[in-house]
Amino acid sequence: HQRQHHRAQNPAITAMAKASEVASRELLSVDDVQLSDDGGALVVTERLSRDGTTVEVGRTFQYLVRDGELTECRLLEHDRPAVERMWR
């Protein structure tokens, strides 16, 4: 898998939510969950749909927690070209 890294802090988390309004996301499976004292990660398979086009993609969401609050979210795309095609 080719993985791309996107660093997201609170404003970017909001931007990711807005992107979900443009291209619908459907969670197909949670493939792995990892937790630690300062965060965690979810490895998922999602279906993205936009303008009649649908693609299934693997994604890893890494979360950082400080003082009990979500402070950072990193999105690692397993197939970045497929995701980019959804935004053309």
Coordinates of C-alpha atoms in Angstrom, one line a residue:
H1 CA 0.0 0.0 0.0
Q2 CA 1.2 3.5 -0.8
R3 CA 0.4 5.7 2.2
Q4 CA 0.2 9.4 2.2
H5 CA 0.4 11.4 5.3
H6 CA -1.8 14.5 6.1
R7 CA -1.3 16.3 9.3
A8 CA -4.6 17.8 10.7
Q9 CA -5.0 19.9 13.8
N10 CA -8.4 21.2 15.0
P11 CA -9.2 23.5 12.0
A12 CA -8.2 20.7 9.7
I13 CA -10.5 18.3 11.4
T14 CA -13.3 20.7 10.6
A15 CA -12.1 20.8 7.0
M16 CA -12.2 17.0 6.8
A17 CA -15.8 17.1 8.1
K18 CA -16.7 19.6 5.4
A19 CA -15.1 17.3 2.8
S20 CA -17.5 14.6 3.9
E21 CA -20.4 16.8 3.0
V22 CA -19.2 16.9 -0.7
A23 CA -18.2 13.2 -1.0
S24 CA -20.3 10.9 1.1
R25 CA -18.3 8.4 3.2
E26 CA -19.6 5.0 4.3
L27 CA -17.7 3.0 6.8
L28 CA -17.5 -0.6 5.5
S29 CA -15.2 -2.1 8.1
V30 CA -13.0 -1.4 11.1
D31 CA -9.9 -3.5 10.3
D32 CA -7.7 -2.7 13.3
V33 CA -7.8 -0.5 16.4
Q34 CA -4.8 0.5 18.4
L35 CA -4.8 2.5 21.6
S36 CA -2.1 4.1 23.8
D37 CA -2.1 6.6 26.7
D38 CA -1.7 9.6 24.3
G39 CA -3.9 8.5 21.4
G40 CA -4.9 5.8 19.0
A41 CA -5.4 4.6 15.5
L42 CA -8.2 3.2 13.4
V43 CA -7.5 1.3 10.2
V44 CA -10.7 1.3 8.2
T45 CA -12.2 0.5 4.8
E46 CA -14.6 3.2 3.5
R47 CA -16.7 3.7 0.5
L48 CA -16.5 7.2 -1.0
S49 CA -19.2 8.4 -3.4
R50 CA -19.4 11.6 -5.4
D51 CA -21.3 12.5 -8.6
G52 CA -22.1 8.8 -9.4
T53 CA -18.6 7.6 -8.8
T54 CA -17.8 5.2 -6.0
V55 CA -14.5 3.9 -4.7
E56 CA -13.5 1.7 -1.8
V57 CA -10.4 2.8 0.0
G58 CA -8.3 1.8 3.0
R59 CA -7.5 4.6 5.5
T60 CA -5.7 5.0 8.8
F61 CA -6.8 7.7 11.2
Q62 CA -4.2 8.4 13.9
Y63 CA -5.4 10.5 16.9
L64 CA -3.4 12.4 19.4
V65 CA -5.0 13.2 22.8
R66 CA -3.5 15.7 25.3
D67 CA -5.1 16.6 28.6
G68 CA -8.1 14.5 27.7
E69 CA -8.8 16.4 24.5
L70 CA -8.4 15.4 20.8
T71 CA -5.6 17.7 19.6
E72 CA -4.5 16.1 16.3
C73 CA -5.8 13.8 13.6
R74 CA -3.6 12.4 10.9
L75 CA -5.1 10.7 7.9
L76 CA -3.0 8.2 6.0
E77 CA -4.6 7.2 2.6
H78 CA -3.8 3.7 1.5
D79 CA -4.6 4.6 -2.1
R80 CA -4.1 8.3 -2.5
P81 CA -4.6 8.4 -6.3
A82 CA -8.1 6.8 -5.9
V83 CA -9.0 9.5 -3.4
E84 CA -7.7 12.3 -5.5
R85 CA -9.8 11.1 -8.5
M86 CA -12.9 11.7 -6.3
W87 CA -12.0 15.4 -6.1
R88 CA -11.6 16.0 -9.9

